[in-house]
Tab-separated table of C-alpha atoms (C1' of nucleotides) in Angstrom:
chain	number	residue	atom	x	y	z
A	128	UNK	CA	17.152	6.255	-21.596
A	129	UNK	CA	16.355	9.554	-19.980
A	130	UNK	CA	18.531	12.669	-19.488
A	131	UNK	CA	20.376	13.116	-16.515
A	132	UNK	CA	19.706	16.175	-13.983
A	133	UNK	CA	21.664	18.683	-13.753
A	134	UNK	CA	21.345	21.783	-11.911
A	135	UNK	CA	21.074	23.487	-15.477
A	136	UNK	CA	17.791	23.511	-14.781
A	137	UNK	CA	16.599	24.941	-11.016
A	138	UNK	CA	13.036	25.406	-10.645
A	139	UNK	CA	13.619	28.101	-7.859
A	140	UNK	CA	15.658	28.527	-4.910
A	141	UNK	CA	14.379	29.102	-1.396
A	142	UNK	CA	15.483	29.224	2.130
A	143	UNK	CA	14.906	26.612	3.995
A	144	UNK	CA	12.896	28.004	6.685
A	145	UNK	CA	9.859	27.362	3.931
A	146	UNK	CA	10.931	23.658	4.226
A	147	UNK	CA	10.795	23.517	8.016
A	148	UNK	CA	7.956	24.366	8.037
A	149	UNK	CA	6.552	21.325	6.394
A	150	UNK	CA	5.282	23.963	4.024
A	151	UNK	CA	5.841	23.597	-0.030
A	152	UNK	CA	8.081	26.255	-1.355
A	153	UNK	CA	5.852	29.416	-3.458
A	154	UNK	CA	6.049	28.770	-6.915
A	155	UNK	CA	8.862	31.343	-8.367
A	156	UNK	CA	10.158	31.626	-12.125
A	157	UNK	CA	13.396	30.205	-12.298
A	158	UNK	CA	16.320	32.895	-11.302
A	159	UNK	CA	18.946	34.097	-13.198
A	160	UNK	CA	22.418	32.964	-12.719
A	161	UNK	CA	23.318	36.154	-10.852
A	162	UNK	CA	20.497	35.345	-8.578
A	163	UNK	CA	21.603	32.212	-7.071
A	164	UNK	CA	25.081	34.087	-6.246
A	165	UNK	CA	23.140	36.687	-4.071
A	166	UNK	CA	21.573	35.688	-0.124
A	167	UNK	CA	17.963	34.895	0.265
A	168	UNK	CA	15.813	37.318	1.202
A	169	UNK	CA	15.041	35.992	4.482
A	170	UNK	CA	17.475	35.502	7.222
A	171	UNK	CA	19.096	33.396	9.295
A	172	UNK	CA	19.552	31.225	6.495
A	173	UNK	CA	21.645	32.063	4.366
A	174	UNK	CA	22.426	30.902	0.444
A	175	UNK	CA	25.553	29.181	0.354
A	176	UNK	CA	27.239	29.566	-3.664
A	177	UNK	CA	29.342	26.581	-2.616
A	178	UNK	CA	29.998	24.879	-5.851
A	179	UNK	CA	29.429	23.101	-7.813
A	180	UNK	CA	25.835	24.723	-8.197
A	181	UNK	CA	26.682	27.793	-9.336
A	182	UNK	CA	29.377	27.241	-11.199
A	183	UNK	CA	27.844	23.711	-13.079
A	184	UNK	CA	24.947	25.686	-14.113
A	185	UNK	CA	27.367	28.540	-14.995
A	186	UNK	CA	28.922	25.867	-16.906
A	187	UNK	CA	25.995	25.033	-18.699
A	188	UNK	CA	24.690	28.040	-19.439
A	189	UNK	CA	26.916	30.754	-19.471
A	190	UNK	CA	29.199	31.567	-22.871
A	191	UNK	CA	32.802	30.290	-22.752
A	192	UNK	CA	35.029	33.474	-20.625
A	193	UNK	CA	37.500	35.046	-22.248
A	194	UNK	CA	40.760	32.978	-22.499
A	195	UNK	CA	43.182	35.919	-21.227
A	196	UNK	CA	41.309	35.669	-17.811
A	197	UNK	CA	41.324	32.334	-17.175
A	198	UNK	CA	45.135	32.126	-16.053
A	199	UNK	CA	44.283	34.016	-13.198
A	200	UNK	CA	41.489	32.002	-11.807
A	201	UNK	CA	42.838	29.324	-8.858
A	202	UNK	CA	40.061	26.932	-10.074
A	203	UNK	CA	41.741	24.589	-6.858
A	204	UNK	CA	42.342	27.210	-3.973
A	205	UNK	CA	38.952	28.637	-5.513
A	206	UNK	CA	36.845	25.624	-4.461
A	207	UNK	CA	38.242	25.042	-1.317
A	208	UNK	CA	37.430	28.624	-0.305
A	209	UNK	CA	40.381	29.692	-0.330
A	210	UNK	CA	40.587	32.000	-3.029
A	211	UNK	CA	39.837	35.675	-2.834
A	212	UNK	CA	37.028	35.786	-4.893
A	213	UNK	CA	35.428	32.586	-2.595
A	214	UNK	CA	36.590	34.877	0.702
A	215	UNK	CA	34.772	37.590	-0.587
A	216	UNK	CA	31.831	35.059	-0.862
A	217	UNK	CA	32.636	33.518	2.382
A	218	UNK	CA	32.319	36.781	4.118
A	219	UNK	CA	28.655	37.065	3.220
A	220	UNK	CA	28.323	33.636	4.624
A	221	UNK	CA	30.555	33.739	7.292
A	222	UNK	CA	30.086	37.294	8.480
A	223	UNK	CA	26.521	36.217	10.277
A	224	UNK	CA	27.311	32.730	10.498
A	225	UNK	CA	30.165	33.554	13.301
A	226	UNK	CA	27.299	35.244	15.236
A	227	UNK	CA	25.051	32.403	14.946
A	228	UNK	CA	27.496	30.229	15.759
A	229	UNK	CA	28.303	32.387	19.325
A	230	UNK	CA	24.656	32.775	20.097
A	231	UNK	CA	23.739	29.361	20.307
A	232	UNK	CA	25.901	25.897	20.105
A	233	UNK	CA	27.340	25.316	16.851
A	234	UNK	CA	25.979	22.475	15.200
A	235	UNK	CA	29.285	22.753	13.143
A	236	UNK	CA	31.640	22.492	16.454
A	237	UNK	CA	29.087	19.838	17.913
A	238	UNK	CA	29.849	17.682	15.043
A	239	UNK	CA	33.715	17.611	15.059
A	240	UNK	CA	33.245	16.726	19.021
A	241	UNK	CA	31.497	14.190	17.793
A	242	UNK	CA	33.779	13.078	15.392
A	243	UNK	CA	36.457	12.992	17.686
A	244	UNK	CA	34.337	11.129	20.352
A	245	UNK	CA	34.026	8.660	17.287
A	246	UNK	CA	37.258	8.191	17.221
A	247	UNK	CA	37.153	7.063	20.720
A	248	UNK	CA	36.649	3.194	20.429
A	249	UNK	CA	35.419	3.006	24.150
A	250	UNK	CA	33.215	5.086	24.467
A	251	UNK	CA	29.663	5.161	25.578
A	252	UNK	CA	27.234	4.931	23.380
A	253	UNK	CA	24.617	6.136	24.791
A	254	UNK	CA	26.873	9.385	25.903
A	255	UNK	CA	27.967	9.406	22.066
A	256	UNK	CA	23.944	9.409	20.796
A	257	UNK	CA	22.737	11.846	23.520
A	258	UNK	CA	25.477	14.131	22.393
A	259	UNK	CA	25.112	13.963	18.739
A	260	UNK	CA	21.675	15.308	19.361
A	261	UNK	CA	23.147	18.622	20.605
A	262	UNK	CA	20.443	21.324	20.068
A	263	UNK	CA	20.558	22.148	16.139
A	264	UNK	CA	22.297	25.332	15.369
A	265	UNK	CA	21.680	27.181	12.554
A	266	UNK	CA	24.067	26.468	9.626
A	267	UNK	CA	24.311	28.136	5.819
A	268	UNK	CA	21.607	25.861	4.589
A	269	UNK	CA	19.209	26.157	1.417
A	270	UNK	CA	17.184	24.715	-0.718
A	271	UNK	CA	15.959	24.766	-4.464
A	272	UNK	CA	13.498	22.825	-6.814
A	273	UNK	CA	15.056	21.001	-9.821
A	274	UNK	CA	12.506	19.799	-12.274
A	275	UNK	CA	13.775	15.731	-12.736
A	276	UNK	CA	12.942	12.188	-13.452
A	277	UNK	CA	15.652	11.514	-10.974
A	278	UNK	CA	15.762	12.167	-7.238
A	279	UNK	CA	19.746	11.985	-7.156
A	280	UNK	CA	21.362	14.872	-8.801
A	281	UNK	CA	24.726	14.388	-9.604
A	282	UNK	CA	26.343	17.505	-8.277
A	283	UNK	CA	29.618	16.173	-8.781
A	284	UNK	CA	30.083	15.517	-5.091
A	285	UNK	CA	29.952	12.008	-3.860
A	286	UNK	CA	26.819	10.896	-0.967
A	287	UNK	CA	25.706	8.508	1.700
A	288	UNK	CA	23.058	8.056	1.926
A	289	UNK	CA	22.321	7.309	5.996
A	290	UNK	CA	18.478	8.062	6.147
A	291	UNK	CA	15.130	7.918	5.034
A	292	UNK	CA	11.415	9.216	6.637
A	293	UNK	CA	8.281	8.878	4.994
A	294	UNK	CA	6.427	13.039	5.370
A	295	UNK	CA	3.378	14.121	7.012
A	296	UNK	CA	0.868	14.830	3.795
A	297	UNK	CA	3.650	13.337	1.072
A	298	UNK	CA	3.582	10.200	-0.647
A	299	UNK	CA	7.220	10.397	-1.251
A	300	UNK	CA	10.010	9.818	1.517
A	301	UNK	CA	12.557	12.231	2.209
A	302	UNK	CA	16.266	11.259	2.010
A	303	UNK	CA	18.909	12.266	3.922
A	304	UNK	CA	22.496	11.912	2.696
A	305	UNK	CA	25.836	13.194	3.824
A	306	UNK	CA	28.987	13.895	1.647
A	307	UNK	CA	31.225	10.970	1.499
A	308	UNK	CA	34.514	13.157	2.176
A	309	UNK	CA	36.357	12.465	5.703
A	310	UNK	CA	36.812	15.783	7.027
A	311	UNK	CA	33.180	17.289	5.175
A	312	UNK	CA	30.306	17.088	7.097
A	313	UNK	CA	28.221	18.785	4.729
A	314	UNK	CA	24.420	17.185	4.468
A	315	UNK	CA	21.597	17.268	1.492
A	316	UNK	CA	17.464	16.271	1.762
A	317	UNK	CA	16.105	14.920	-1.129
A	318	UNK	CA	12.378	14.747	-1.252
A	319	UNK	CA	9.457	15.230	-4.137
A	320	UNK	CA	7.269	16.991	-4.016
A	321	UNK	CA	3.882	15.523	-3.998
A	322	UNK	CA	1.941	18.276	-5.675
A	323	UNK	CA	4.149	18.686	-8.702
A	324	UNK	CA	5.848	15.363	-8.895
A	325	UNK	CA	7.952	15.852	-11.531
A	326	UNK	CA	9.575	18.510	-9.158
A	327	UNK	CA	12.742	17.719	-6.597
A	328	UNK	CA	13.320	19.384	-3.772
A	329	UNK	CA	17.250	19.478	-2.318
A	330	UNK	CA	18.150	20.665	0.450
A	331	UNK	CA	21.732	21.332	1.418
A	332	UNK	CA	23.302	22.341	5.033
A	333	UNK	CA	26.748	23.296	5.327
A	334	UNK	CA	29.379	23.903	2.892
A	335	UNK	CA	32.057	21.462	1.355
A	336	UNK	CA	35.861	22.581	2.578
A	337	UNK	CA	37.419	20.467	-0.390
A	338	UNK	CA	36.908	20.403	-3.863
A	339	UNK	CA	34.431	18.991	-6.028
A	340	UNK	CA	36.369	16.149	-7.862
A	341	UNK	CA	33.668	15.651	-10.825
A	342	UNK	CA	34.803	19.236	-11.571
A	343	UNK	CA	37.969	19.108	-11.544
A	344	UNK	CA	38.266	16.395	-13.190
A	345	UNK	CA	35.990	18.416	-15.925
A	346	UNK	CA	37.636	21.904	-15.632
A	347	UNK	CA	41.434	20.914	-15.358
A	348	UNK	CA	41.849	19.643	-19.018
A	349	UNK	CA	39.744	22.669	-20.298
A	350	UNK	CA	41.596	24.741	-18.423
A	351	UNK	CA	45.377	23.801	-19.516
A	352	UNK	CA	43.931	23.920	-22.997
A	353	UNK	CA	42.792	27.427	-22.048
A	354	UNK	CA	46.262	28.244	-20.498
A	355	UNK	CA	48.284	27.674	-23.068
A	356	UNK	CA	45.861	28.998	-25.926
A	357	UNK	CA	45.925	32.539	-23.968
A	358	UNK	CA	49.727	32.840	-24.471
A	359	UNK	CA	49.118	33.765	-28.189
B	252	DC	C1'	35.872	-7.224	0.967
B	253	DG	C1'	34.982	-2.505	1.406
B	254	DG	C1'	31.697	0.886	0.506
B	255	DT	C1'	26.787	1.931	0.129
B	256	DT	C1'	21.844	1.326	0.976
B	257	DT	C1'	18.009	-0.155	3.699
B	258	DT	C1'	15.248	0.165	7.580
B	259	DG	C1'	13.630	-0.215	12.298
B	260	DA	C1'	14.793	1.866	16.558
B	261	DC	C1'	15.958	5.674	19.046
B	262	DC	C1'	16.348	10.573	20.447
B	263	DC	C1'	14.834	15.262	20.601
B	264	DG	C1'	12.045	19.381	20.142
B	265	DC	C1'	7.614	21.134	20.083
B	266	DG	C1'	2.697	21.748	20.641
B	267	DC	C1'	-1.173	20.591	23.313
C	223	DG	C1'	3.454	14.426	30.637
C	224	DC	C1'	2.299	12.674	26.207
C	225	DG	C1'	2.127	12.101	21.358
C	226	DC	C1'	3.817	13.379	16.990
C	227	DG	C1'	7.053	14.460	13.442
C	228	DG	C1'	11.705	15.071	12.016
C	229	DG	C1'	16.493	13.710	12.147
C	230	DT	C1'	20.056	10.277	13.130
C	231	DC	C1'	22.082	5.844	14.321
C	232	DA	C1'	23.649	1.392	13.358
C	233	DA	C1'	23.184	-3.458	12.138
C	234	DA	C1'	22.120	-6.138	8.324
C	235	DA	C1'	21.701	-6.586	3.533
C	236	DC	C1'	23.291	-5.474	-0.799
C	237	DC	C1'	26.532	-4.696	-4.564
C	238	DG	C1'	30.533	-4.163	-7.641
DNA sequence: CGGTTTTGACCCGCGC
DNA sequence: GCGCGGGTCAAAACCG
């Protein structure tokens, strides 16, 4: 019996240009909530606040809001990005992200080629591999340390996994897994850390364009409750 | 039986 | 050009 990992408990967050370079992230103090809402300090990459991360550790930690403002939240159209207040987020993200994705071959529109040339029973396969291999673009992508028995977090998003690699000076493998949802392509790393073993290091790339079901599922009852306490 | 995991092979970028 | 390391593929195995 253990306690499962949540992200209720980040060790820090970094961008992932620490993790490319095969180099272990510098020990930080954990950040405040705010914090994790706000870019890293070190371009291109940039800090995505696609849930659930901020909002399950929000959930954790944060007091209950208010009851009179929860009828105006669009939990649904909210984690889909299509909210305001996830626009407003999006433009951080998306506002540098559109250049990146002009200066050099989106990774993003590589990926639905090749989804559609997946579609395509015929095809060749080596044609199919060479091009999946498209130079990688840069994509919102970050990383953060979660101290946990378990390598899998449960972020309330469902994974495949479809890789593993042992690392250069690292007893542990990394993991690579991609969301389970049809039209998501989002992808997460999973790796220990060898130094600090009781530390995991995740790794996400992309951001989810559906909702996160887990919380939903979670936030929906609460939420009616909520809804019909605030008309009194 | 369908979805997931495992794992060896393959591809690609990069440094020398 | 070559070797190395990282990322992905895909067939087989596994599992509920």
């Amino acid at each position: 019996m253990h306690i499962p990992p949540t992200f209720s408990n980040p060790v820090s967050i970094f961008s992932h240009q620490q993790m490319d370079q095969g180099q272990e992230p510098p020990p930080q103090p954990p950040p405040p909530l705010q914090q994790q809402l706000l870019p890293p300090l070190n371009p291109p990459y940039l800090f995505t606040p696609s849930l659930p991360y901020s909002s399950s550790s929000s959930l954790h930690q944060h007091p209950p809001l208010e009851p009179q403002l929860l009828p105006d939240i669009d939990w649904v159209s909210l984690l889909s990005g299509q909210s305001s207040l996830s626009s407003g987020l999006s433009e951080i993200n998306n506002g540098p992200m559109t250049m990146m994705e002009t200066s050099s071959s989106s990774s993003a529109m590589a990926e639905n080629i090749n989804r559609d040339e997946d579609q395509e029973k015929g095809n060749n396969k080596m044609i199919r591999k060479s091009s999946s291999r498209m130079k990688k673009a840069t994509r919102p992508r970050f990383a953060f340390q979660t101290r946990s028995v378990d390598d899998i977090l449960d972020d309330g998003y469902r994974w495949r996994k479809y890789g593993q690699k042992a690392v250069k000076n690292s007893i542990y493998p990394r993991s690579y897994y991609r969301c389970t949802h049809h039209t998501c392509s989002v992808k997460k790393q999973v790796q220990r850390l060898s130094k600090d073993t009781s530390i995991v290091v995740t790794t996400y790339e992309g951001t989810h364009n559906h909702p996160c079901e887990k919380l939903m599922e979670t936030l929906t009852p609460l939420l009616k409750q909520m809804q019909f306490l605030a008309r009194f």
